[in-house]
Tab-separated table of C-alpha atoms and ligand atoms in Angstrom:
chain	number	residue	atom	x	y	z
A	467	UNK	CA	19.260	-28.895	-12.988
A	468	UNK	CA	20.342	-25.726	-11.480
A	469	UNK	CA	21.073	-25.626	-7.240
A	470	UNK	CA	18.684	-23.285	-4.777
A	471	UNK	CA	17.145	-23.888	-1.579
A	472	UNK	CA	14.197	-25.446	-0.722
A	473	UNK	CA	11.293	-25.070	2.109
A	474	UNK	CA	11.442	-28.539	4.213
A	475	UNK	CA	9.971	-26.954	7.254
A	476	UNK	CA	7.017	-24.794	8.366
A	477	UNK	CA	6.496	-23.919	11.651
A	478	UNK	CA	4.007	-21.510	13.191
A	479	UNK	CA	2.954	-19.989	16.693
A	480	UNK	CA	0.114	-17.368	17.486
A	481	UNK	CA	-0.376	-16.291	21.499
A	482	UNK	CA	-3.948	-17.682	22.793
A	483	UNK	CA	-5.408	-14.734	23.575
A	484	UNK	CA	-7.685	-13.240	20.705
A	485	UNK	CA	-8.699	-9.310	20.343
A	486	UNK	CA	-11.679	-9.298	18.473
A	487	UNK	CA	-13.385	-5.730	16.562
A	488	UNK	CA	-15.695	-5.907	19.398
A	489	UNK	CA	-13.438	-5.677	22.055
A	490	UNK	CA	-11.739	-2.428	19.857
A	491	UNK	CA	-15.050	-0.947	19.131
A	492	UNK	CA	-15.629	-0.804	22.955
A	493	UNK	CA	-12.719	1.473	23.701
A	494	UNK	CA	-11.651	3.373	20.237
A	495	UNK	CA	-13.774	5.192	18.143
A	496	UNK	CA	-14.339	2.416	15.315
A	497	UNK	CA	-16.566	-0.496	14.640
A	498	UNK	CA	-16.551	-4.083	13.582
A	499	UNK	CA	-18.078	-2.599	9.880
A	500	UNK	CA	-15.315	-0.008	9.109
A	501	UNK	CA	-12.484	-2.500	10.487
A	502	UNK	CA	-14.230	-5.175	8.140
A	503	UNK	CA	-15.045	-3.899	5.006
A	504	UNK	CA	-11.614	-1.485	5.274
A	505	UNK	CA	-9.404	-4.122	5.913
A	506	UNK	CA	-10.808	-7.529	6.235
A	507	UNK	CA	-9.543	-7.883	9.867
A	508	UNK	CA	-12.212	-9.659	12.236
A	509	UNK	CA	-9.917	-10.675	15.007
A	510	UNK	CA	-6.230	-10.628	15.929
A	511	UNK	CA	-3.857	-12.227	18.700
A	512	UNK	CA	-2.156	-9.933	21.529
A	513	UNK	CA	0.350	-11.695	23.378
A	514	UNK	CA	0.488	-11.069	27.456
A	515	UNK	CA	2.629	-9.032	29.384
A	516	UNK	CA	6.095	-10.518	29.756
A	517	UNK	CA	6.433	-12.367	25.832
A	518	UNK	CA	8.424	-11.139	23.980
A	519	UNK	CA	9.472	-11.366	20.150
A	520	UNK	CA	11.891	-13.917	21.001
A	521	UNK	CA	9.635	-16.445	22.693
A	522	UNK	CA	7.277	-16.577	19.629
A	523	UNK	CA	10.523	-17.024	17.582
A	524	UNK	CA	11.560	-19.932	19.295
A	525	UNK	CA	8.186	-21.866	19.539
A	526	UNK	CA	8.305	-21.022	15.755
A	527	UNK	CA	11.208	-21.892	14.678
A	528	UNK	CA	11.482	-25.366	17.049
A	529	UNK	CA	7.975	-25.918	15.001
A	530	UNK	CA	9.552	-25.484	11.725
A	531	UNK	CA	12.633	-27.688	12.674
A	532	UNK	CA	10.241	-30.339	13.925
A	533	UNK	CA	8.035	-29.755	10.455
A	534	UNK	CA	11.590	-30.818	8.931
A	535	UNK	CA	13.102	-33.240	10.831
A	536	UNK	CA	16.101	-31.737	10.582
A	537	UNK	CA	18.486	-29.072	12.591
A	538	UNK	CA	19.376	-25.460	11.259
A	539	UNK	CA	23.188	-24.086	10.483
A	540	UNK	CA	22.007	-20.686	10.501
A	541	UNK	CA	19.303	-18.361	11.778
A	542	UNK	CA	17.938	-15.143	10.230
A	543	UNK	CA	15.266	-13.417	12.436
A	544	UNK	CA	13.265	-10.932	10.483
A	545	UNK	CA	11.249	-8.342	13.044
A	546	UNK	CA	10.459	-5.150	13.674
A	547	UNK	CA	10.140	-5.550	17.058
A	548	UNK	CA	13.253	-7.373	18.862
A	549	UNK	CA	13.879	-8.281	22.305
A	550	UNK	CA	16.117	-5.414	23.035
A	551	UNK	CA	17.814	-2.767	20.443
A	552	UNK	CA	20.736	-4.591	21.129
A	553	UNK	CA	22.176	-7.166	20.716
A	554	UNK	CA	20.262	-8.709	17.639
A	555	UNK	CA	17.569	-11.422	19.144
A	556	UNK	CA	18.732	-14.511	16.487
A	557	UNK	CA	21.252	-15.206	18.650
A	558	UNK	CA	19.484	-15.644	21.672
A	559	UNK	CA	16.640	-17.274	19.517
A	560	UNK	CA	19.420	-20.237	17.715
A	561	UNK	CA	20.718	-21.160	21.088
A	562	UNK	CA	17.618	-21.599	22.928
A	563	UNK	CA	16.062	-23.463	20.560
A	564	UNK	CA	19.065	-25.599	20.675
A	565	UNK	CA	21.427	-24.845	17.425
A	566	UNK	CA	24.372	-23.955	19.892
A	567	UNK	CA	26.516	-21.452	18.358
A	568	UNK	CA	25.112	-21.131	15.087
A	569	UNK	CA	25.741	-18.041	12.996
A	570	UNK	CA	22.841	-15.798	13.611
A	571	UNK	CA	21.144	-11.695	12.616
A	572	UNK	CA	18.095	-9.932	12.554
A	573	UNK	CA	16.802	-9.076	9.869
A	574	UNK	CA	15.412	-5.604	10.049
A	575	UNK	CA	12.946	-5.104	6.505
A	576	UNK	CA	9.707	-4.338	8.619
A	577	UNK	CA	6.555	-6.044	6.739
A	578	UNK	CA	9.091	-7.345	3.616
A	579	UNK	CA	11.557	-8.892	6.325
A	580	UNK	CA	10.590	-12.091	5.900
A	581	UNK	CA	10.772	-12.473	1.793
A	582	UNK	CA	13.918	-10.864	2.742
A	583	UNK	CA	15.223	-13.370	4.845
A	584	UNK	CA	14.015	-16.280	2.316
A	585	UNK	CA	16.328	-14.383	-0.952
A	586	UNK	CA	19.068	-13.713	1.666
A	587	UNK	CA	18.784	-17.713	3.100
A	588	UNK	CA	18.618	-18.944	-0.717
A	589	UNK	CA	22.172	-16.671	-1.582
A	590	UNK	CA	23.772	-18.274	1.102
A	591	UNK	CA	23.212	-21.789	0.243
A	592	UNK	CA	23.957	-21.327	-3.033
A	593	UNK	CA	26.962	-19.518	-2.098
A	594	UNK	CA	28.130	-22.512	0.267
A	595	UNK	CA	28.054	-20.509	3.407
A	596	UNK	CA	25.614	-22.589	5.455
A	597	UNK	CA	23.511	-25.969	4.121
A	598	UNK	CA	20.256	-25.244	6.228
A	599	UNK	CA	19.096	-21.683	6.981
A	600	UNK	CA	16.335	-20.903	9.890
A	601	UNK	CA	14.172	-17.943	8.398
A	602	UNK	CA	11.840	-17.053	11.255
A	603	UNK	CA	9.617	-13.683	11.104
A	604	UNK	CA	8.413	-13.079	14.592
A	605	UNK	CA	6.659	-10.080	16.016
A	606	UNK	CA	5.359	-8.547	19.308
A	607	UNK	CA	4.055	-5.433	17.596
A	608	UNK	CA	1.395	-4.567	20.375
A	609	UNK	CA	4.642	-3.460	21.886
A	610	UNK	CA	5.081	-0.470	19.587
A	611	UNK	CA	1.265	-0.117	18.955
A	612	UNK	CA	-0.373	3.331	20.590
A	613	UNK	CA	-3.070	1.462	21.946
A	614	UNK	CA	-5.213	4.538	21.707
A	615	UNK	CA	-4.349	4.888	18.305
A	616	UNK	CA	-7.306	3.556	16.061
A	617	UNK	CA	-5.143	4.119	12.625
A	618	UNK	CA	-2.839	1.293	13.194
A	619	UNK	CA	-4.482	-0.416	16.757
A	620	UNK	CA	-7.229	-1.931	14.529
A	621	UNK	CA	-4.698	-3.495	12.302
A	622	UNK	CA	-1.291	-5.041	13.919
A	623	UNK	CA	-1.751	-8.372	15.772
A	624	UNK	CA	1.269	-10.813	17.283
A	625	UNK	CA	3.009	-13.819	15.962
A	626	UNK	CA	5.460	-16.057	14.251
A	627	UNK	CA	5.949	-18.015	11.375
A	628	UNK	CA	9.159	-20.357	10.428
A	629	UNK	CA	11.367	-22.135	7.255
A	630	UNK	CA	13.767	-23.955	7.016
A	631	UNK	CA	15.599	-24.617	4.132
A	632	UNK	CA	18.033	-26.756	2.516
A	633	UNK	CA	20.128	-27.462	-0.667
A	634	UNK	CA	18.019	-28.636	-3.619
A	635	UNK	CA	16.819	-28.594	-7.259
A	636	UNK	CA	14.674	-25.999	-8.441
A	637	UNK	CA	12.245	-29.226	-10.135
A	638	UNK	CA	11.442	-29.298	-6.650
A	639	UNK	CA	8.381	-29.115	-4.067
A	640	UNK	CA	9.382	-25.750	-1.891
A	641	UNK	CA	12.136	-24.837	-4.650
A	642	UNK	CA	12.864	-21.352	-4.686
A	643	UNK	CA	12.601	-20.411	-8.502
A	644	UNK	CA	12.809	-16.751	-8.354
A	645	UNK	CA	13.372	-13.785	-6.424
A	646	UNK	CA	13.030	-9.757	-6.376
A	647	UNK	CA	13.882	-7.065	-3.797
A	648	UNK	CA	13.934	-3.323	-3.939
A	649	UNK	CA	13.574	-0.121	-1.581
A	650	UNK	CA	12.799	3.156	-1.807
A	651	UNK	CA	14.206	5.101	1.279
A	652	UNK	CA	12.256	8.615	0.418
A	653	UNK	CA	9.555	6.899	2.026
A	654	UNK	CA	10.842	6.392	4.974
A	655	UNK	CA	8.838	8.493	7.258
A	656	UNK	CA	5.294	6.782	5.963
A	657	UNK	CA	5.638	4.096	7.941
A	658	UNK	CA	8.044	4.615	10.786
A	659	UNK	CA	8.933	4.730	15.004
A	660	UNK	CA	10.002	8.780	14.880
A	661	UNK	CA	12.424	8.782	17.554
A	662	UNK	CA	14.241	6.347	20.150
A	663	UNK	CA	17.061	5.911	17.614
A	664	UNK	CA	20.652	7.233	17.656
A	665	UNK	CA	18.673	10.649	15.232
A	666	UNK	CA	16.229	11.106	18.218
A	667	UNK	CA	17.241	9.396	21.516
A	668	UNK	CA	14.981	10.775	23.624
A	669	UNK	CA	16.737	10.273	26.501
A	670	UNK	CA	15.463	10.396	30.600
A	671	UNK	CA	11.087	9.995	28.736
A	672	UNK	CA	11.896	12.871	26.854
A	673	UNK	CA	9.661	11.790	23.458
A	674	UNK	CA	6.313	12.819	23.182
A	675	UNK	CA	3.732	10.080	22.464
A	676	UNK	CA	3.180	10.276	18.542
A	677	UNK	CA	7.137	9.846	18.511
A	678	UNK	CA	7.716	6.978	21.083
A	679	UNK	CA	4.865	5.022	19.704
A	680	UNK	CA	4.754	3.368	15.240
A	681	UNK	CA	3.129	5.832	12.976
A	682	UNK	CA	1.836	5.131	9.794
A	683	UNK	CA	0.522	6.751	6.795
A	684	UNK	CA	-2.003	4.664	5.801
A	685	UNK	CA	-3.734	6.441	3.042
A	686	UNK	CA	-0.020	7.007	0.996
A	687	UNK	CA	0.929	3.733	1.932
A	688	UNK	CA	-2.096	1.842	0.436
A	689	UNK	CA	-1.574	2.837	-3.511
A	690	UNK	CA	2.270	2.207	-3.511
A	691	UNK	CA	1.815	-1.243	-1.547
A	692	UNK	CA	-0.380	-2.093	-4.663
A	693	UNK	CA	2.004	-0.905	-7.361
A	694	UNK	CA	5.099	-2.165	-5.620
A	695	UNK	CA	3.961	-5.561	-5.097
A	696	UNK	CA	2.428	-6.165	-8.514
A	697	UNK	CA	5.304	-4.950	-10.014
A	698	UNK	CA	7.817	-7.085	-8.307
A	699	UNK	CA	5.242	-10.197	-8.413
A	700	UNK	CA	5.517	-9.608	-12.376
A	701	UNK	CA	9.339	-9.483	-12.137
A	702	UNK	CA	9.634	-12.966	-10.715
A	703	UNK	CA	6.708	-14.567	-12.865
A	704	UNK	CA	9.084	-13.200	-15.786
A	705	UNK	CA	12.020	-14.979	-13.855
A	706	UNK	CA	10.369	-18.140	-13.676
A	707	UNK	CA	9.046	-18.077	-17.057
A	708	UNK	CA	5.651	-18.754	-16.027
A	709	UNK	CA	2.369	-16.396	-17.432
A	710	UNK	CA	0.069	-15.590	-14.261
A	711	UNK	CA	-2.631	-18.051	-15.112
A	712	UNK	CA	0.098	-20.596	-14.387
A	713	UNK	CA	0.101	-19.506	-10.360
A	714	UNK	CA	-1.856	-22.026	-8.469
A	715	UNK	CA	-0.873	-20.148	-5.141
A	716	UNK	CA	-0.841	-16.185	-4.142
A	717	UNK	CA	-0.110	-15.560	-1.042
A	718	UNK	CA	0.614	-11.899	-0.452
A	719	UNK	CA	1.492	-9.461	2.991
A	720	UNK	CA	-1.783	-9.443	4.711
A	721	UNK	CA	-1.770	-6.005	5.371
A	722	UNK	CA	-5.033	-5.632	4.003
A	723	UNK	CA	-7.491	-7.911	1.918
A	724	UNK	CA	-8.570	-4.697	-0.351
A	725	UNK	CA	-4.466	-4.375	-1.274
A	726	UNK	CA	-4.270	-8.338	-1.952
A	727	UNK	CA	-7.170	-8.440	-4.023
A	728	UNK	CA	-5.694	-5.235	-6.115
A	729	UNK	CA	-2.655	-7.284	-6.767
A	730	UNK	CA	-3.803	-10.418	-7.147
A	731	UNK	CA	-6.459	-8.327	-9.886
A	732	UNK	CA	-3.630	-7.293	-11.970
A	733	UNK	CA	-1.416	-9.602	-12.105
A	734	UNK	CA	-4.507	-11.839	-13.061
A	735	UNK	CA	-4.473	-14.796	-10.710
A	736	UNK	CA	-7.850	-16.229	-10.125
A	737	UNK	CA	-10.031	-16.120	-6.730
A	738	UNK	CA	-9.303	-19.585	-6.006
A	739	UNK	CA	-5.086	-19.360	-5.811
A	740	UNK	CA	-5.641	-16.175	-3.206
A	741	UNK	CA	-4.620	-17.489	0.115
A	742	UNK	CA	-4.234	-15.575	3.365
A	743	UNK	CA	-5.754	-15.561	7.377
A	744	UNK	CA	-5.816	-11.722	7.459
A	745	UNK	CA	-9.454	-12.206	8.695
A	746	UNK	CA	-8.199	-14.279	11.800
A	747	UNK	CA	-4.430	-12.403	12.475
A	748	UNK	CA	-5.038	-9.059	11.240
A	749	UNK	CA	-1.621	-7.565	9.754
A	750	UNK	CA	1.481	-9.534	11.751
A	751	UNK	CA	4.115	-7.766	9.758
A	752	UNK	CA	6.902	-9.452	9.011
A	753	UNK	CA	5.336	-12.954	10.356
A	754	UNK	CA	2.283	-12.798	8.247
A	755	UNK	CA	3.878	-14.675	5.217
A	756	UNK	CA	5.096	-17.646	6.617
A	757	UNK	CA	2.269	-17.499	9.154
A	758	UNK	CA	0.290	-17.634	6.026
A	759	UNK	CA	1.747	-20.823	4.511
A	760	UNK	CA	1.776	-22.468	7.793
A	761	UNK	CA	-2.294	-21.647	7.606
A	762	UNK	CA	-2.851	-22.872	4.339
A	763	UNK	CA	-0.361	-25.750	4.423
A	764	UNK	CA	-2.597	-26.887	7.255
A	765	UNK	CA	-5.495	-27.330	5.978
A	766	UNK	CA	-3.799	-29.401	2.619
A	767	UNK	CA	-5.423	-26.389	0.406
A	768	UNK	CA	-2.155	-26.613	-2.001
A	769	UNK	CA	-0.834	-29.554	-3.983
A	770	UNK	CA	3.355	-29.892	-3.632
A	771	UNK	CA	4.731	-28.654	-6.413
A	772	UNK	CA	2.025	-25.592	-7.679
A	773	UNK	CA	3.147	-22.304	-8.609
A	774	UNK	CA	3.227	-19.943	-6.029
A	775	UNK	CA	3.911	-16.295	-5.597
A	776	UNK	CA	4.463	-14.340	-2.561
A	777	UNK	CA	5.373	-10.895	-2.313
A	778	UNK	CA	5.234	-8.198	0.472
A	779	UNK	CA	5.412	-4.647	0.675
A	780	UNK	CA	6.219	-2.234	4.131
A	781	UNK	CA	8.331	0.286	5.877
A	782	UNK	CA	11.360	1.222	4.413
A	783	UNK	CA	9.844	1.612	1.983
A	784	UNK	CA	10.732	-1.765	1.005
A	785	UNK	CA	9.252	-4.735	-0.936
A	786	UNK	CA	9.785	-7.818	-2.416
A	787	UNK	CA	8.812	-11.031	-3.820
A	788	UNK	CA	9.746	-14.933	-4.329
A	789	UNK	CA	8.758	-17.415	-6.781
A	790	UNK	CA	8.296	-21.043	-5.563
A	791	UNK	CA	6.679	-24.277	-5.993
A	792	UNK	CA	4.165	-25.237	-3.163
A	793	UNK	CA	6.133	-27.082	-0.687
A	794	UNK	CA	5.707	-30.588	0.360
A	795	UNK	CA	5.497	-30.218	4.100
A	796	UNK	CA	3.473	-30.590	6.823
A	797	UNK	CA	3.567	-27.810	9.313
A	798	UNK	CA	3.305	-27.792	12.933
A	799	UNK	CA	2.292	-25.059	15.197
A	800	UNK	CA	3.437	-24.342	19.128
A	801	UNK	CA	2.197	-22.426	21.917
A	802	UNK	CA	4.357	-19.442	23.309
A	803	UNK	CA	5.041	-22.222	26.473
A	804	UNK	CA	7.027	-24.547	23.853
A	805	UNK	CA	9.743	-21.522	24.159
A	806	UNK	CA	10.172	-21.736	27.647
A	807	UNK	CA	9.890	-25.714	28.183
A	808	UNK	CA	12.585	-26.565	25.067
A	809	UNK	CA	15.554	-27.927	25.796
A	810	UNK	CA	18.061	-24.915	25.814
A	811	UNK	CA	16.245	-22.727	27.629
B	1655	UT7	O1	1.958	-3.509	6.477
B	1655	UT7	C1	2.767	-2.515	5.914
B	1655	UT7	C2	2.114	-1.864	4.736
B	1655	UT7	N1	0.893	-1.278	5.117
B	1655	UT7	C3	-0.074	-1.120	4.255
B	1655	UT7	O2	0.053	-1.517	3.120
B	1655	UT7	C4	-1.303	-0.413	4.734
B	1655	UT7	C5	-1.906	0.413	3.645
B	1655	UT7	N2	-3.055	1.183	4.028
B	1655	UT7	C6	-4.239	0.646	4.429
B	1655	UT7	O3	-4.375	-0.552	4.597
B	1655	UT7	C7	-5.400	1.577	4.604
B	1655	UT7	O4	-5.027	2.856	4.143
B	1655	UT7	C8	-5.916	1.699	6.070
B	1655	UT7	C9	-6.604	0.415	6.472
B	1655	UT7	C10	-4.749	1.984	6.999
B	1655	UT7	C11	-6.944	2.805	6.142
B	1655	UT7	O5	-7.996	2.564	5.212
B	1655	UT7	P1	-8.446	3.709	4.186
B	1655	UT7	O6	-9.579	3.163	3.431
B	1655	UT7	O7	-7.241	4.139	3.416
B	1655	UT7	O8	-8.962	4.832	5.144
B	1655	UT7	P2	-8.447	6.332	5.259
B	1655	UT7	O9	-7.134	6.392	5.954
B	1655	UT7	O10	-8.575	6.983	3.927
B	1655	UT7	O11	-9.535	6.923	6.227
B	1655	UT7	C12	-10.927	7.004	5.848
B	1655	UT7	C13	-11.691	7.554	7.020
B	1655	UT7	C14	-11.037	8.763	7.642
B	1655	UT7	O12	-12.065	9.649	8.056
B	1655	UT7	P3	-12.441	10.910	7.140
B	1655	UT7	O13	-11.176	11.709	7.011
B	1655	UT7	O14	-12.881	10.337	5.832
B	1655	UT7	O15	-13.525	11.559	7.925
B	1655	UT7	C15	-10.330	8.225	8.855
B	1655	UT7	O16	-10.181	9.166	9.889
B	1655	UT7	O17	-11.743	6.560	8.058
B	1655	UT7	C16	-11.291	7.132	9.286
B	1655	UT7	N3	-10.649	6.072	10.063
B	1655	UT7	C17	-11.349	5.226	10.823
B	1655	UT7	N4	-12.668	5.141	11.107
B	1655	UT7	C18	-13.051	4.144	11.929
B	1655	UT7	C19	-9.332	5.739	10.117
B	1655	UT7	N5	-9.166	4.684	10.918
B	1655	UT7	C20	-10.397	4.345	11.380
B	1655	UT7	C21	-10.864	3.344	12.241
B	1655	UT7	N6	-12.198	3.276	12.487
B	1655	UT7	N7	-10.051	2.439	12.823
């Protein structure tokens, strides 16, 4: 049987404090309807003033450690929104949970960052370089969120979701069986923070609003999110050798319900494998995947072993997807305060 890595862990952490379409409604001009029936959003989580990307990632990724039982050799942190623009947050991230001087990056893939970070944790245990990677997406993107905005301030919420990983047999539970990544740079200005990078400082409050604050094109985004990610979900299911009536388990990006259920159309997996919070989230970027699992690994909706798909699509442009079979895990979820009472810190 051939060697990959394996989900043992699945940790999760959402702040408490929940923006409903209401509470939008009352200050942008949108309503609970359009933010429904457009996206399938009816609430998201905002953390408060003073957490950061890193404090989700810890609670997460101590949760997914704790899901295991076990202690990580390596952390990969995939956000959009770090701590600081530099140094990397993983670092900060391994040693307060407590991994000590662990070998840790970012990894910067915005929405696909996670899926990323699980083909990227896989090479590297099959390539001997650590035994049991950390893959934690974690994001604050209120922070980058014009909240005047009503394109994207209807649809980004906060969060964090955790794996860990370890040597295994692909026969297994939480087996990775397949994987797929691509990009496609020339769309890198559809989704996109215009300028406080090294091609626009902006230095001494110099950028105007629309280029300090995310910016996407939601309209050119939507039909290339739907191609992309059926296409690379059909590239693994080739992999893997299995026909999409095999998948007992889609779990896409929630970026929005209308994209998921265009995938999950073509590639023909039934109503009943579709699983996803978007409703209760909204879009969380790159910690909507394993925030995801963590969600439907709670409530037991999955039996340990099924065929499962996930695949995610976002800035870059970038994409791609993973083959697996269903873990056999039982997640646990932290509060943001977990971060700051843990050992390390
Ligand atoms: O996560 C990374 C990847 N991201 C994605 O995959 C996102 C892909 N795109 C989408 O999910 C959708 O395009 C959106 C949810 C962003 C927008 O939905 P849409 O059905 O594509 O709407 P639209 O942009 O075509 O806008 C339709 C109308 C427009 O008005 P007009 O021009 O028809 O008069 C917008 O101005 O809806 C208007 N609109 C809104 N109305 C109420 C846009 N945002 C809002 C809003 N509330 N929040």
């Amino acid at each position: 049987m051939t060697a990959t890595a394996v989900i043992c862990g699945l940790g999760a952490c959402l702040p408490q404090r929940t923006v409903t379409n209401e509470e939008l409604a009352g200050r942008l001009d949108t309503s609970d309807d359009w933010i429904r029936t457009r996206t399938g959003i009816a609430r998201r989580r905002m953390v408060e003033p003073g957490t950061s990307t890193g404090d989700l990632a810890v609670a997460a990724g101590a949760a997914a450690l704790e899901s295991a039982g076990a202690d990580a050799d390596f952390v990969l942190l995939a956000t959009t929104t770090p701590d600081r623009l530099c140094p990397g947050t993983a670092p900060e991230v391994g040693y307060r949970i407590g991994l000590g001087e662990v070998p840790a990056l970012d990894v910067s893939a915005v929405c696909s960052g996670f899926v990323y970070g699980l083909v990227l944790a896989r090479a590297l245990v099959t390539a001997g370089v650590c035994r049991r990677p950390l893959v934690i997406g974690a994001e604050v993107y209120t922070s980058i969120i014009d909240p005047s905005d009503r394109n994207t301030a209807v649809i980004f919420g906060d969060g964090a979701g955790a794996v860990l990983l370890r040597e295994g047999l692909v026969s297994e539970p939480g087996a990775i069986r397949a994987t797929d990544l691509g990009s496609d740079g020339r769309g890198s200005d559809m989704i996109a923070i215009a300028g406080g990078g090294s091609r626009e400082p902006g230095r001494d409050g110099a950028l105007p609003r629309d280029r300090r604050y995310f910016q996407m094109d939601g309209r050119m985004v939507y039909g290339q999110a739907v191609r992309r990610m059926t296409d690379s979900s059909r590239t693994v299911l080739e992999q893997a050798g299995w026909t999409p009536s095999a998948v007992g388990a889609f779990v896409g990006h929630q970026a929005n319900q209308r994209i998921l259920d265009a995938v999950a159309d073509h590639l023909g997996v039934g109503d009943r494998c579709r699983f996803g919070n978007i409703a209760e989230v909204g879009n969380t970027a790159a910690a909507s995947i394993p925030l995801a699992l963590a969600d439907t690994a709670a409530q037991g909706r999955v039996r340990p072993g099924t065929p499962t798909v996930l695949t995610a699509f976002g800035g870059g442009l970038a994409w791609g997807s993973v083959a697996l079979n269903w873990p056999d895990v039982v997640p646990v979820q932290h509060d943001v305060e977990h971060a700051h009472t843990s050992a390390a810190s």
